[in-house]
């Protein structure tokens, strides 16, 4: 019964991730990461004895501790990746803002120069 519940949750979660992808609310890379994690969860839940053997092979007597440890490492890695992406985007936004500000300043300067020339020509006539 638990395996049926986990499979149903996995299907619902995958539908949710795919809908987010189709609505452009999540990137392709991130959706691949989430769907990959979902596949790993399905494999572990479908084969709990395999996970127990892996944990015991690593010298871990309580297999859920290995699951908790791996989950923590994956979440920390994903958080670090997201932090790097946010930093890159912040730098790009700053650069674009500076470019626009310089472009507007140059445009204002050229407009003032043009107005001065027009006034000068009007005064000469």
mmCIF file of C-alpha atoms in Angstrom:
data_model
loop_
_atom_site.group_PDB
_atom_site.id
_atom_site.type_symbol
_atom_site.label_atom_id
_atom_site.label_comp_id
_atom_site.label_asym_id
_atom_site.label_seq_id
_atom_site.Cartn_x
_atom_site.Cartn_y
_atom_site.Cartn_z
ATOM 1 C CA UNK A 1 0.000 0.000 0.000
ATOM 2 C CA UNK A 2 2.883 2.382 0.826
ATOM 3 C CA UNK A 3 4.513 1.740 -2.552
ATOM 4 C CA UNK A 4 1.249 2.547 -4.359
ATOM 5 C CA UNK A 5 0.980 5.770 -2.367
ATOM 6 C CA UNK A 6 4.598 6.741 -3.207
ATOM 7 C CA UNK A 7 4.077 6.022 -6.914
ATOM 8 C CA UNK A 8 0.881 8.114 -6.915
ATOM 9 C CA UNK A 9 2.712 10.993 -5.200
ATOM 10 C CA UNK A 10 5.563 10.699 -7.695
ATOM 11 C CA UNK A 11 3.179 10.841 -10.647
ATOM 12 C CA UNK A 12 1.424 13.912 -9.236
ATOM 13 C CA UNK A 13 4.749 15.602 -8.532
ATOM 14 C CA UNK A 14 6.046 14.884 -12.033
ATOM 15 C CA UNK A 15 2.847 16.322 -13.540
ATOM 16 C CA UNK A 16 3.320 19.418 -11.382
ATOM 17 C CA UNK A 17 6.955 19.848 -12.510
ATOM 18 C CA UNK A 18 6.038 19.356 -16.183
ATOM 19 C CA UNK A 19 3.229 21.930 -15.896
ATOM 20 C CA UNK A 20 5.665 24.416 -14.370
ATOM 21 C CA UNK A 21 8.058 23.748 -17.238
ATOM 22 C CA UNK A 22 5.362 24.244 -19.869
ATOM 23 C CA UNK A 23 4.281 27.525 -18.262
ATOM 24 C CA UNK A 24 7.938 28.709 -18.274
ATOM 25 C CA UNK A 25 7.922 29.018 -14.486
ATOM 26 C CA UNK A 26 10.881 26.659 -14.135
ATOM 27 C CA UNK A 27 13.893 26.187 -16.394
ATOM 28 C CA UNK A 28 14.799 23.046 -18.290
ATOM 29 C CA UNK A 29 17.874 22.399 -16.156
ATOM 30 C CA UNK A 30 15.915 22.655 -12.946
ATOM 31 C CA UNK A 31 13.125 20.432 -14.237
ATOM 32 C CA UNK A 32 15.679 17.781 -15.187
ATOM 33 C CA UNK A 33 17.135 17.957 -11.685
ATOM 34 C CA UNK A 34 13.696 17.605 -10.065
ATOM 35 C CA UNK A 35 12.607 14.783 -12.351
ATOM 36 C CA UNK A 36 15.954 13.017 -11.831
ATOM 37 C CA UNK A 37 15.490 13.232 -8.076
ATOM 38 C CA UNK A 38 12.000 11.871 -8.517
ATOM 39 C CA UNK A 39 13.342 8.856 -10.402
ATOM 40 C CA UNK A 40 15.870 8.195 -7.633
ATOM 41 C CA UNK A 41 13.111 8.368 -5.017
ATOM 42 C CA UNK A 42 11.008 5.932 -7.043
ATOM 43 C CA UNK A 43 13.942 3.522 -7.340
ATOM 44 C CA UNK A 44 14.629 3.664 -3.615
ATOM 45 C CA UNK A 45 10.983 3.270 -2.649
ATOM 46 C CA UNK A 46 10.518 0.441 -5.137
ATOM 47 C CA UNK A 47 13.578 -1.424 -3.905
ATOM 48 C CA UNK A 48 14.056 -0.748 -0.177
ATOM 49 C CA UNK A 49 16.176 -3.875 0.356
ATOM 50 C CA UNK A 50 18.713 -2.611 -2.198
ATOM 51 C CA UNK A 51 19.045 0.634 -0.258
ATOM 52 C CA UNK A 52 19.440 -1.308 2.998
ATOM 53 C CA UNK A 53 22.256 -3.364 1.421
ATOM 54 C CA UNK A 54 24.002 -0.209 0.177
ATOM 55 C CA UNK A 55 23.753 1.386 3.634
ATOM 56 C CA UNK A 56 25.108 -1.725 5.362
ATOM 57 C CA UNK A 57 27.894 -1.960 2.755
ATOM 58 C CA UNK A 58 28.925 1.569 3.703
ATOM 59 C CA UNK A 59 28.912 0.606 7.384
ATOM 60 C CA UNK A 60 25.700 2.431 8.247
ATOM 61 C CA UNK A 61 23.495 0.396 10.558
ATOM 62 C CA UNK A 62 20.382 2.569 10.238
ATOM 63 C CA UNK A 63 19.581 3.054 6.500
ATOM 64 C CA UNK A 64 17.315 6.109 6.964
ATOM 65 C CA UNK A 65 20.388 7.995 8.236
ATOM 66 C CA UNK A 66 22.055 7.440 4.862
ATOM 67 C CA UNK A 67 18.924 8.701 3.135
ATOM 68 C CA UNK A 68 18.876 11.792 5.360
ATOM 69 C CA UNK A 69 22.583 12.417 4.742
ATOM 70 C CA UNK A 70 22.251 12.067 0.963
ATOM 71 C CA UNK A 71 19.177 14.305 0.943
ATOM 72 C CA UNK A 72 21.054 16.965 2.902
ATOM 73 C CA UNK A 73 24.031 16.853 0.531
ATOM 74 C CA UNK A 74 21.772 17.102 -2.519
ATOM 75 C CA UNK A 75 19.810 20.025 -1.060
ATOM 76 C CA UNK A 76 22.998 21.867 -0.099
ATOM 77 C CA UNK A 77 24.397 21.343 -3.599
ATOM 78 C CA UNK A 78 21.169 22.547 -5.200
ATOM 79 C CA UNK A 79 21.124 25.600 -2.910
ATOM 80 C CA UNK A 80 24.715 26.422 -3.846
ATOM 81 C CA UNK A 81 23.849 26.097 -7.553
ATOM 82 C CA UNK A 82 20.860 28.424 -7.112
ATOM 83 C CA UNK A 83 23.050 30.933 -5.241
ATOM 84 C CA UNK A 84 25.550 30.963 -8.105
ATOM 85 C CA UNK A 85 22.711 31.521 -10.599
ATOM 86 C CA UNK A 86 21.276 34.385 -8.526
ATOM 87 C CA UNK A 87 24.706 36.016 -8.304
ATOM 88 C CA UNK A 88 25.186 35.774 -12.078
ATOM 89 C CA UNK A 89 21.753 37.286 -12.715
ATOM 90 C CA UNK A 90 22.361 40.088 -10.195
ATOM 91 C CA UNK A 91 25.609 40.961 -11.951
ATOM 92 C CA UNK A 92 23.869 40.977 -15.338
ATOM 93 C CA UNK A 93 21.084 43.204 -14.004
ATOM 94 C CA UNK A 94 23.646 45.629 -12.571
ATOM 95 C CA UNK A 95 25.564 45.711 -15.869
ATOM 96 C CA UNK A 96 22.386 46.263 -17.905
ATOM 97 C CA UNK A 97 21.224 49.007 -15.532
ATOM 98 C CA UNK A 98 24.570 50.778 -15.854
ATOM 99 C CA UNK A 99 24.499 50.436 -19.637
ATOM 100 C CA UNK A 100 20.982 51.884 -19.804
ATOM 101 C CA UNK A 101 21.912 54.700 -17.424
ATOM 102 C CA UNK A 102 24.954 55.588 -19.522
ATOM 103 C CA UNK A 103 22.898 55.364 -22.710
ATOM 104 C CA UNK A 104 20.234 57.710 -21.307
ATOM 105 C CA UNK A 105 22.896 60.126 -20.062
ATOM 106 C CA UNK A 106 24.546 60.225 -23.491
ATOM 107 C CA UNK A 107 21.142 60.733 -25.119
ATOM 108 C CA UNK A 108 20.324 63.625 -22.772
ATOM 109 C CA UNK A 109 23.745 65.134 -23.403
ATOM 110 C CA UNK A 110 23.274 64.948 -27.179
ATOM 111 C CA UNK A 111 19.732 66.421 -26.861
ATOM 112 C CA UNK A 112 21.057 69.353 -24.822
ATOM 113 C CA UNK A 113 23.834 69.865 -27.347
ATOM 114 C CA UNK A 114 21.300 69.804 -30.206
ATOM 115 C CA UNK A 115 19.051 72.308 -28.385
ATOM 116 C CA UNK A 116 22.025 74.612 -27.820
ATOM 117 C CA UNK A 117 22.926 74.460 -31.495
ATOM 118 C CA UNK A 118 19.322 75.195 -32.499
ATOM 119 C CA UNK A 119 19.206 78.169 -30.126
ATOM 120 C CA UNK A 120 22.515 79.386 -31.476
ATOM 121 C CA UNK A 121 21.226 79.142 -35.086
ATOM 122 C CA UNK A 122 17.962 80.862 -34.077
ATOM 123 C CA UNK A 123 19.869 83.705 -32.433
ATOM 124 C CA UNK A 124 22.090 84.116 -35.488
ATOM 125 C CA UNK A 125 19.080 84.611 -37.757
#
